[in-house]
PDB file of C-alpha atoms and ligand atoms in Angstrom:
ATOM      1  CA  MET A 132     -14.189   1.154 -16.914  1.00 98.00           C
ATOM      2  CA  ILE A 133     -15.857  -0.457 -13.898  1.00 98.00           C
ATOM      3  CA  ALA A 134     -19.253  -2.129 -14.297  1.00 99.00           C
ATOM      4  CA  ILE A 135     -21.669  -1.674 -11.411  1.00 99.00           C
ATOM      5  CA  GLY A 136     -25.147  -3.072 -10.922  1.00 98.00           C
ATOM      6  CA  CYS A 137     -27.703  -3.727  -8.225  1.00 98.00           C
ATOM      7  CA  ASP A 138     -31.231  -4.919  -7.639  1.00 98.00           C
ATOM      8  CA  HIS A 139     -33.859  -2.784  -5.860  1.00 98.00           C
ATOM      9  CA  ALA A 140     -32.207  -3.481  -2.465  1.00 98.00           C
ATOM     10  CA  GLY A 141     -28.900  -1.951  -3.516  1.00 98.00           C
ATOM     11  CA  VAL A 142     -29.803   1.323  -5.215  1.00 98.00           C
ATOM     12  CA  GLU A 143     -28.604   3.622  -2.396  1.00 98.00           C
ATOM     13  CA  MET A 144     -25.363   1.725  -1.867  1.00 98.00           C
ATOM     14  CA  LYS A 145     -24.640   1.754  -5.611  1.00 98.00           C
ATOM     15  CA  LYS A 146     -25.162   5.518  -5.701  1.00 98.00           C
ATOM     16  CA  ALA A 147     -22.858   6.016  -2.683  1.00 98.00           C
ATOM     17  CA  ILE A 148     -20.094   4.008  -4.399  1.00 98.00           C
ATOM     18  CA  ILE A 149     -20.467   5.782  -7.754  1.00 98.00           C
ATOM     19  CA  ASP A 150     -20.482   9.228  -6.087  1.00 98.00           C
ATOM     20  CA  ALA A 151     -17.476   8.588  -3.828  1.00 98.00           C
ATOM     21  CA  LEU A 152     -15.279   6.756  -6.321  1.00 98.00           C
ATOM     22  CA  THR A 153     -16.054   8.932  -9.351  1.00 98.00           C
ATOM     23  CA  GLU A 154     -14.535  11.739  -7.277  1.00 98.00           C
ATOM     24  CA  LYS A 155     -11.399   9.612  -6.997  1.00 97.00           C
ATOM     25  CA  GLY A 156     -11.144   9.170 -10.750  1.00 98.00           C
ATOM     26  CA  PHE A 157     -12.908   5.849 -11.394  1.00 98.00           C
ATOM     27  CA  GLU A 158     -15.335   5.571 -14.305  1.00 98.00           C
ATOM     28  CA  PHE A 159     -18.480   3.480 -13.974  1.00 98.00           C
ATOM     29  CA  LYS A 160     -20.871   1.844 -16.396  1.00 98.00           C
ATOM     30  CA  ASP A 161     -24.162   1.581 -14.501  1.00 98.00           C
ATOM     31  CA  LEU A 162     -26.154  -1.506 -15.501  1.00 98.00           C
ATOM     32  CA  GLY A 163     -29.164  -0.677 -13.341  1.00 94.00           C
ATOM     33  CA  THR A 164     -31.488  -1.049 -11.689  1.00 97.00           C
ATOM     34  CA  ASP A 165     -32.524   2.551 -11.150  1.00 93.00           C
ATOM     35  CA  GLY A 166     -34.944   1.559  -8.391  1.00 90.00           C
ATOM     36  CA  LYS A 167     -37.661  -0.555  -9.943  1.00 91.00           C
ATOM     37  CA  PRO A 168     -38.016  -4.037  -8.417  1.00 95.00           C
ATOM     38  CA  CYS A 169     -36.016  -6.454 -10.526  1.00 97.00           C
ATOM     39  CA  ASP A 170     -34.517  -9.939 -10.495  1.00 98.00           C
ATOM     40  CA  TYR A 171     -30.867  -9.959  -9.426  1.00 98.00           C
ATOM     41  CA  PRO A 172     -29.724 -12.761 -11.819  1.00 98.00           C
ATOM     42  CA  VAL A 173     -30.665 -10.597 -14.813  1.00 98.00           C
ATOM     43  CA  VAL A 174     -28.474  -7.719 -13.592  1.00 98.00           C
ATOM     44  CA  ALA A 175     -25.633 -10.105 -12.660  1.00 98.00           C
ATOM     45  CA  LYS A 176     -25.631 -11.642 -16.160  1.00 98.00           C
ATOM     46  CA  ALA A 177     -25.646  -8.243 -17.900  1.00 98.00           C
ATOM     47  CA  LEU A 178     -22.718  -7.052 -15.760  1.00 98.00           C
ATOM     48  CA  CYS A 179     -20.680 -10.229 -16.217  1.00 98.00           C
ATOM     49  CA  ASP A 180     -21.152 -10.031 -20.002  1.00 98.00           C
ATOM     50  CA  GLU A 181     -19.523  -6.575 -19.936  1.00 98.00           C
ATOM     51  CA  ILE A 182     -16.445  -8.090 -18.303  1.00 98.00           C
ATOM     52  CA  ILE A 183     -16.274 -11.187 -20.495  1.00 98.00           C
ATOM     53  CA  ASN A 184     -16.690  -9.019 -23.624  1.00 98.00           C
ATOM     54  CA  GLY A 185     -13.804  -6.808 -22.477  1.00 98.00           C
ATOM     55  CA  ASN A 186     -15.872  -3.631 -22.140  1.00 98.00           C
ATOM     56  CA  CYS A 187     -15.207  -3.393 -18.400  1.00 98.00           C
ATOM     57  CA  GLU A 188     -12.251  -4.648 -16.385  1.00 98.00           C
ATOM     58  CA  LYS A 189     -14.014  -5.385 -13.095  1.00 98.00           C
ATOM     59  CA  GLY A 190     -17.511  -5.329 -11.657  1.00 98.00           C
ATOM     60  CA  ILE A 191     -19.384  -4.516  -8.471  1.00 99.00           C
ATOM     61  CA  LEU A 192     -22.753  -6.166  -7.777  1.00 99.00           C
ATOM     62  CA  ILE A 193     -25.081  -5.300  -4.903  1.00 98.00           C
ATOM     63  CA  CYS A 194     -28.248  -6.986  -3.683  1.00 98.00           C
ATOM     64  CA  GLY A 195     -29.779  -7.372  -0.225  1.00 98.00           C
ATOM     65  CA  THR A 196     -27.249  -9.908   1.036  1.00 98.00           C
ATOM     66  CA  GLY A 197     -24.820 -10.015  -1.894  1.00 98.00           C
ATOM     67  CA  ILE A 198     -25.375 -13.765  -1.975  1.00 98.00           C
ATOM     68  CA  GLY A 199     -27.836 -13.999  -4.877  1.00 98.00           C
ATOM     69  CA  MET A 200     -25.589 -11.772  -6.978  1.00 98.00           C
ATOM     70  CA  SER A 201     -22.491 -13.852  -6.182  1.00 98.00           C
ATOM     71  CA  MET A 202     -24.276 -17.140  -6.914  1.00 98.00           C
ATOM     72  CA  SER A 203     -25.488 -15.771 -10.245  1.00 98.00           C
ATOM     73  CA  ALA A 204     -22.189 -14.178 -11.290  1.00 98.00           C
ATOM     74  CA  ASN A 205     -20.196 -17.323 -10.529  1.00 98.00           C
ATOM     75  CA  LYS A 206     -22.308 -19.249 -13.059  1.00 98.00           C
ATOM     76  CA  VAL A 207     -20.787 -17.165 -15.873  1.00 98.00           C
ATOM     77  CA  LYS A 208     -17.673 -18.737 -17.374  1.00 98.00           C
ATOM     78  CA  GLY A 209     -14.604 -16.596 -16.669  1.00 98.00           C
ATOM     79  CA  ILE A 210     -16.139 -14.778 -13.718  1.00 98.00           C
ATOM     80  CA  ARG A 211     -14.632 -15.077 -10.247  1.00 98.00           C
ATOM     81  CA  ALA A 212     -17.073 -13.285  -7.971  1.00 99.00           C
ATOM     82  CA  ALA A 213     -16.310 -12.722  -4.289  1.00 99.00           C
ATOM     83  CA  LEU A 214     -18.830 -11.842  -1.601  1.00 99.00           C
ATOM     84  CA  CYS A 215     -17.044  -9.115   0.375  1.00 98.00           C
ATOM     85  CA  SER A 216     -17.865  -7.756   3.810  1.00 98.00           C
ATOM     86  CA  ASP A 217     -14.462  -7.090   5.403  1.00 98.00           C
ATOM     87  CA  SER A 218     -11.240  -5.463   4.261  1.00 98.00           C
ATOM     88  CA  PHE A 219      -8.980  -8.523   4.723  1.00 98.00           C
ATOM     89  CA  SER A 220     -11.072 -10.799   2.477  1.00 98.00           C
ATOM     90  CA  THR A 221     -11.559  -8.024  -0.050  1.00 98.00           C
ATOM     91  CA  LYS A 222      -7.809  -7.433  -0.301  1.00 98.00           C
ATOM     92  CA  PHE A 223      -6.936 -11.119  -0.500  1.00 98.00           C
ATOM     93  CA  THR A 224      -9.575 -12.044  -3.025  1.00 98.00           C
ATOM     94  CA  ARG A 225      -7.711  -9.685  -5.376  1.00 98.00           C
ATOM     95  CA  LEU A 226      -4.191 -10.764  -4.315  1.00 98.00           C
ATOM     96  CA  HIS A 227      -4.834 -14.520  -4.377  1.00 98.00           C
ATOM     97  CA  ASN A 228      -8.065 -15.244  -6.300  1.00 98.00           C
ATOM     98  CA  ASP A 229      -7.844 -12.498  -8.937  1.00 98.00           C
ATOM     99  CA  ALA A 230     -11.556 -11.886  -8.353  1.00 98.00           C
ATOM    100  CA  ASN A 231     -13.022  -9.843 -11.192  1.00 98.00           C
ATOM    101  CA  VAL A 232     -16.384  -9.168  -9.525  1.00 99.00           C
ATOM    102  CA  MET A 233     -17.114  -8.135  -5.942  1.00 99.00           C
ATOM    103  CA  CYS A 234     -20.564  -8.593  -4.417  1.00 99.00           C
ATOM    104  CA  MET A 235     -21.895  -6.781  -1.366  1.00 99.00           C
ATOM    105  CA  GLY A 236     -25.057  -6.883   0.687  1.00 98.00           C
ATOM    106  CA  ALA A 237     -26.838  -3.565   1.080  1.00 98.00           C
ATOM    107  CA  ARG A 238     -28.842  -4.983   3.993  1.00 98.00           C
ATOM    108  CA  VAL A 239     -25.620  -6.209   5.626  1.00 98.00           C
ATOM    109  CA  LEU A 240     -23.109  -3.356   5.291  1.00 98.00           C
ATOM    110  CA  GLY A 241     -23.249   0.398   5.739  1.00 98.00           C
ATOM    111  CA  ASN A 242     -22.523   2.557   2.718  1.00 98.00           C
ATOM    112  CA  GLY A 243     -19.305   3.921   4.258  1.00 98.00           C
ATOM    113  CA  LEU A 244     -17.799   0.454   4.607  1.00 98.00           C
ATOM    114  CA  ALA A 245     -19.027  -0.533   1.134  1.00 98.00           C
ATOM    115  CA  VAL A 246     -17.231   2.456  -0.423  1.00 98.00           C
ATOM    116  CA  GLU A 247     -14.026   1.560   1.437  1.00 98.00           C
ATOM    117  CA  LEU A 248     -14.210  -2.085   0.364  1.00 99.00           C
ATOM    118  CA  ALA A 249     -14.922  -1.124  -3.243  1.00 98.00           C
ATOM    119  CA  GLU A 250     -11.806   1.078  -3.272  1.00 98.00           C
ATOM    120  CA  ILE A 251      -9.669  -1.744  -1.856  1.00 98.00           C
ATOM    121  CA  PHE A 252     -11.065  -4.113  -4.482  1.00 98.00           C
ATOM    122  CA  LEU A 253     -10.390  -1.716  -7.345  1.00 98.00           C
ATOM    123  CA  THR A 254      -6.856  -0.759  -6.289  1.00 98.00           C
ATOM    124  CA  THR A 255      -5.365  -4.113  -5.252  1.00 98.00           C
ATOM    125  CA  GLY A 256      -3.508  -6.169  -7.854  1.00 98.00           C
ATOM    126  CA  PHE A 257      -3.241  -9.928  -8.367  1.00 98.00           C
ATOM    127  CA  GLU A 258      -0.052 -11.502  -6.987  1.00 98.00           C
ATOM    128  CA  GLY A 259       0.198 -14.198  -9.679  1.00 96.00           C
ATOM    129  CA  GLY A 260       2.816 -16.935  -9.177  1.00 96.00           C
ATOM    130  CA  ARG A 261       1.450 -19.974  -7.345  1.00 97.00           C
ATOM    131  CA  HIS A 262      -1.955 -18.303  -7.234  1.00 98.00           C
ATOM    132  CA  GLN A 263      -2.176 -18.384 -11.029  1.00 98.00           C
ATOM    133  CA  ARG A 264      -1.839 -22.183 -10.877  1.00 98.00           C
ATOM    134  CA  ARG A 265      -4.888 -22.297  -8.608  1.00 98.00           C
ATOM    135  CA  ILE A 266      -6.863 -19.989 -10.889  1.00 98.00           C
ATOM    136  CA  ASN A 267      -5.990 -22.359 -13.727  1.00 98.00           C
ATOM    137  CA  LEU A 268      -7.448 -25.206 -11.655  1.00 97.00           C
ATOM    138  CA  ILE A 269     -10.652 -23.221 -11.134  1.00 98.00           C
ATOM    139  CA  ASN A 270     -10.780 -22.852 -14.919  1.00 98.00           C
ATOM    140  CA  ASP A 271     -10.290 -26.613 -15.232  1.00 97.00           C
ATOM    141  CA  ILE A 272     -13.335 -27.182 -13.010  1.00 97.00           C
ATOM    142  CA  GLU A 273     -15.307 -24.765 -15.185  1.00 96.00           C
ATOM    143  CA  ASN A 274     -14.259 -26.700 -18.300  1.00 96.00           C
ATOM    144  CA  ASN A 275     -14.949 -30.065 -16.682  1.00 95.00           C
ATOM    145  CA  ASN A 276     -11.254 -30.931 -16.932  1.00 96.00           C
ATOM    146  CA  LEU A 277     -10.503 -31.613 -13.262  1.00 95.00           C
ATOM    147  CA  THR A 278     -11.303 -35.030 -11.884  1.00 91.00           C
ATOM    148  CA  SER A 279     -11.502 -35.790  -8.175  1.00 87.00           C
ATOM    149  CA  ASP A 280     -10.019 -39.288  -8.264  1.00 78.00           C
TER     150      ASP A 280
HETATM  151  C1  LIG B 460     -34.461  -9.075  -2.742  1.00 76.41           C
HETATM  152  O1  LIG B 460     -35.481  -8.868  -1.824  1.00 76.41           O
HETATM  153  C2  LIG B 460     -33.381  -9.976  -2.153  1.00 76.41           C
HETATM  154  O2  LIG B 460     -33.808 -11.298  -2.134  1.00 76.41           O
HETATM  155  C3  LIG B 460     -32.100  -9.829  -2.943  1.00 76.41           C
HETATM  156  O3  LIG B 460     -31.703  -8.503  -2.923  1.00 76.41           O
HETATM  157  C4  LIG B 460     -30.881 -10.595  -2.491  1.00 76.41           C
HETATM  158  O4  LIG B 460     -30.630 -10.415  -1.144  1.00 76.41           O
HETATM  159  C5  LIG B 460     -30.764 -11.992  -2.887  1.00 76.41           C
HETATM  160  O5  LIG B 460     -29.758 -12.669  -2.650  1.00 76.41           O
END
């Protein structure tokens, strides 16, 4: 199950992604908004909780720029959210960073590109190996276990 959420800026893009990728066999849990103006951190937190609780494996968050959503999502322990606007970064944030949330800007990207990027994100696996060591270091930062001296 894939969690998807947006603020008022991202409603059309969210619908385009759900429509196109449901046809390809993906299942979505829609965490809103349905169009009413809302505050993006509230949606980001609700979506990240679905992933941390194990209800959803990955998430897609959309706001005007994607930036507010990515800032909010990255405050949740265990979330690695990537702001995606090109196919190379989208592919490599899965291969190397094991990103579990992608964020996109509905005022930045067209819906066609957003659908393509979402499919790349959802179908690319994590490479593991040396990249797992770096994910572990990110976790150490999160747990205040990595010193800089
Ligand atoms: C809402 O107008 C806008 O600020 C929001 O969608 C987002 O771009 C924030 O990062």
